[in-house]
XYZ file of C-alpha atoms in Angstrom:
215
model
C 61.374 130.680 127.707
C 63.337 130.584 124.467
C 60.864 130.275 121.200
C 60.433 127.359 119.204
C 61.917 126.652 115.804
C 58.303 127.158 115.039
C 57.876 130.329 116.427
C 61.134 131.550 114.972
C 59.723 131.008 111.706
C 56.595 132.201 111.896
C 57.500 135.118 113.259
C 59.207 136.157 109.959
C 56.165 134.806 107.955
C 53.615 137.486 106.173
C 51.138 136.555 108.404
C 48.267 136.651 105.272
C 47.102 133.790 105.887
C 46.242 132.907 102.118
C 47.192 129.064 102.287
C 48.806 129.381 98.995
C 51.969 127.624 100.459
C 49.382 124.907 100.735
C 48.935 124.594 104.533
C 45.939 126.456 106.560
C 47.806 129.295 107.896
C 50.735 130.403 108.243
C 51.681 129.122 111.674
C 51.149 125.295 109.940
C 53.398 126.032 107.435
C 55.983 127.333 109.984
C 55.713 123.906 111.389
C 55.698 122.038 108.343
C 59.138 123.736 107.829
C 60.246 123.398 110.824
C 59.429 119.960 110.439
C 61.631 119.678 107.073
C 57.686 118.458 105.722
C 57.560 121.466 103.342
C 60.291 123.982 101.424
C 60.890 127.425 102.265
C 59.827 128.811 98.483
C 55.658 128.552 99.134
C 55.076 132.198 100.101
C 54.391 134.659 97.392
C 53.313 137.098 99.589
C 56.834 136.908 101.367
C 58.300 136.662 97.578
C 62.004 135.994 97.048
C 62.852 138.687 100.194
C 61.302 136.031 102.534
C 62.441 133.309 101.348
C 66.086 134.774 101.759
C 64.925 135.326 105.377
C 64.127 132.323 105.976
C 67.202 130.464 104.402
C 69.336 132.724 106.689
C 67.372 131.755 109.782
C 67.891 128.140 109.251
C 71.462 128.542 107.726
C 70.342 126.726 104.587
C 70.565 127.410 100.681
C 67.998 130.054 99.324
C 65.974 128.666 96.985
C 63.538 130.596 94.023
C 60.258 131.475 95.078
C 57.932 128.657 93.514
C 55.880 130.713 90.880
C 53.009 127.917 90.922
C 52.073 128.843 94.164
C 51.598 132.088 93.066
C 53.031 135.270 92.030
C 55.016 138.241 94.403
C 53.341 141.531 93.693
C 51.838 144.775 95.781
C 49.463 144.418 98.349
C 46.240 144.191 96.651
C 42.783 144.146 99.462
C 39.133 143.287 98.598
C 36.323 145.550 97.485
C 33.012 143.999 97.918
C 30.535 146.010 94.809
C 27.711 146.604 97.391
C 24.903 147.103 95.300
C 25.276 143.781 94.096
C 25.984 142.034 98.034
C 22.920 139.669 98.489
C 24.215 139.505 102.448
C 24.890 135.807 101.817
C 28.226 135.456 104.310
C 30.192 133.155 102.603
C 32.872 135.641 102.428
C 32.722 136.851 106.102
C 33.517 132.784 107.031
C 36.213 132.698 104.331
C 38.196 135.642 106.067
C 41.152 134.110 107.791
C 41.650 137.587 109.313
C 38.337 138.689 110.203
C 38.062 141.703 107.876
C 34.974 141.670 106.593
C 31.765 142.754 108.526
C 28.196 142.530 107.904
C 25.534 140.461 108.677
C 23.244 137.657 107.083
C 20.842 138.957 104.259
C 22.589 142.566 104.809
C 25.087 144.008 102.728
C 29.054 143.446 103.532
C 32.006 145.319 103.704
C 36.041 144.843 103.883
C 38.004 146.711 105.976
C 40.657 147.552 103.697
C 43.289 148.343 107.134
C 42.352 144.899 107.856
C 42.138 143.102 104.791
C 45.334 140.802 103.952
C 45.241 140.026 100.400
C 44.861 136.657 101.276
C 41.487 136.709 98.186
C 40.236 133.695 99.876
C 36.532 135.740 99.652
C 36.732 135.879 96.215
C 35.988 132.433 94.766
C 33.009 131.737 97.676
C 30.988 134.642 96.428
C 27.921 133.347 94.366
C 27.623 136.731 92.456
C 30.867 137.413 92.026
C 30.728 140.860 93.133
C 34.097 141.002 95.170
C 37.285 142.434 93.040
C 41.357 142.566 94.317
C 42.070 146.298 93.690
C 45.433 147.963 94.636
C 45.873 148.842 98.504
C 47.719 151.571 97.437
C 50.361 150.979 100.708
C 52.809 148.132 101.766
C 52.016 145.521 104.434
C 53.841 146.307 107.670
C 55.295 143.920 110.324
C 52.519 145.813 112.726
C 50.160 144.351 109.986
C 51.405 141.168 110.338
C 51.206 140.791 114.067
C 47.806 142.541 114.120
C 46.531 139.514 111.336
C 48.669 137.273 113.429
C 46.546 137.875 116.706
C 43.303 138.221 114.883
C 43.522 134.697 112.822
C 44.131 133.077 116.282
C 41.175 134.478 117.856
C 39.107 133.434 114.738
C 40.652 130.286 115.381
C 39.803 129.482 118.893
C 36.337 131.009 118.340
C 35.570 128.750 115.557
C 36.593 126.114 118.042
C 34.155 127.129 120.786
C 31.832 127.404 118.603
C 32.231 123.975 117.405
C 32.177 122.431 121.127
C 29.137 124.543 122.065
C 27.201 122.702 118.973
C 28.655 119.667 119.836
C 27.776 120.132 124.067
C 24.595 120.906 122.440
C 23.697 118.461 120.415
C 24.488 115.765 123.584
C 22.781 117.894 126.055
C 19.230 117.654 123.319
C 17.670 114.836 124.557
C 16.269 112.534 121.841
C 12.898 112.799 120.305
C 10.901 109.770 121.658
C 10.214 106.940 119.225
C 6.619 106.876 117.537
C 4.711 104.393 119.135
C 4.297 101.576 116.543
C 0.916 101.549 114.895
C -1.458 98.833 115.486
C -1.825 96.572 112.006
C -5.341 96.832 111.406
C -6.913 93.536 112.597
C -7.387 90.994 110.175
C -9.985 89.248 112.063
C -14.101 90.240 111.179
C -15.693 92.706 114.317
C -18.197 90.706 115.776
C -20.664 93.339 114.233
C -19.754 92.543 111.152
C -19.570 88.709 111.350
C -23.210 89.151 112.510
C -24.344 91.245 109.522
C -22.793 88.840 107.250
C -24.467 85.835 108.585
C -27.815 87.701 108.440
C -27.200 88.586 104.914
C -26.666 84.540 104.554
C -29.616 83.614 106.011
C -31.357 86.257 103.957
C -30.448 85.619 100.822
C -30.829 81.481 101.827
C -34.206 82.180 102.591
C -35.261 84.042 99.052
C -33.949 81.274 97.548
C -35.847 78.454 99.490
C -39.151 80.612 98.780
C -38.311 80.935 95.164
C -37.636 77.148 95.222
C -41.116 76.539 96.530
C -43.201 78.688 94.102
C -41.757 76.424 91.471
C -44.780 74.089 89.774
């Protein structure tokens, strides 16, 4: 089956996953492309090189890389500073690429072979403890299809994920309603009514006697 204008174009993208072109992913802005919906200058991680690429795959003028998405340089990878980690996992759901492991209220680690450069952990991090240092080696087309392959799978478990809440939310059956309180009656017991007309009479018969001891 012959690939997509889609496919064709991804397959040349970085495969990062940054979203600094602006779309989630790099497969969306393959289609946005494809789609004529977007240029082919949003990838600094491609830099000019790529977008040459791509301007020869769709037999269309090259273009210069647009700097406000970001600049070109070496492949830089995350360092978490462990001793300050306070295991909150902000930064293991901001990996597009699944590189980071660790656990909730334990401390977290990149795996630099894995790590893209995408620095999409960076900003989440409430203590600021995760730095973009030098990977010291290029990123490889195996790289790419290995990021490629693991951002899908993050993908469609993200998605299960989401349809398991949502089967289980409908499959919770709903808390029964309180039963309505009773108003308090307004209406005298029939205790009371009787104490109250025996206090009455009470008091209506002090005052007859007091009437009667009158000269």
């Amino acid at each position: 089956m012959p690939l997509s204008l889609t496919d064709r174009i991804d397959a040349v993208l970085p495969q990062t996953q940054c979203t600094k072109c602006g779309y989630d992913g790099c497969r969306p802005y393959a289609q946005a492309i494809a789609e004529q919906a977007a240029p082919i200058n949003r990838c600094p991680p491609g830099g000019q090189e790529g977008v040459k690429t791509l301007a020869a795959l769709l037999a269309t003028a090259e273009l210069p890389l647009d700097l406000t998405r970001g600049e070109p340089g070496p492949l830089l990878v995350a360092r978490i500073d462990e001793a300050h980690c306070i295991g909150c996992t902000l930064c293991i759901r901001a990996c597009p690429v699944d590189a980071i492991v660790g656990a909730n209220k334990r401390m977290h680690t990149v795996l630099p072979a894995l790590c893209s450069g995408c620095d999409l952990c960076v900003a989440p991090c409430p203590v600021d403890c995760i730095d973009m240092v030098p990977a010291g080696r290029a990123w490889t087309e195996q790289d790419a299809q290995a990021a490629r392959q693991r951002h899908a799978e993050r993908a469609a478990r993200l998605a299960r994920e989401t349809a398991d809440n949502a089967r289980l939310m409908a499959d919770t059956p709903a808390a029964p309603e309180a039963p309505a309180e009773t108003p308090p009656s307004t209406e005298p017991s029939a205790q009371a009514e009787a104490q109250k007309r025996s206090a009455i009479e009470a008091a209506l018969a002090r005052a007859r006697a007091r009437r009667g001891q009158r000269p």
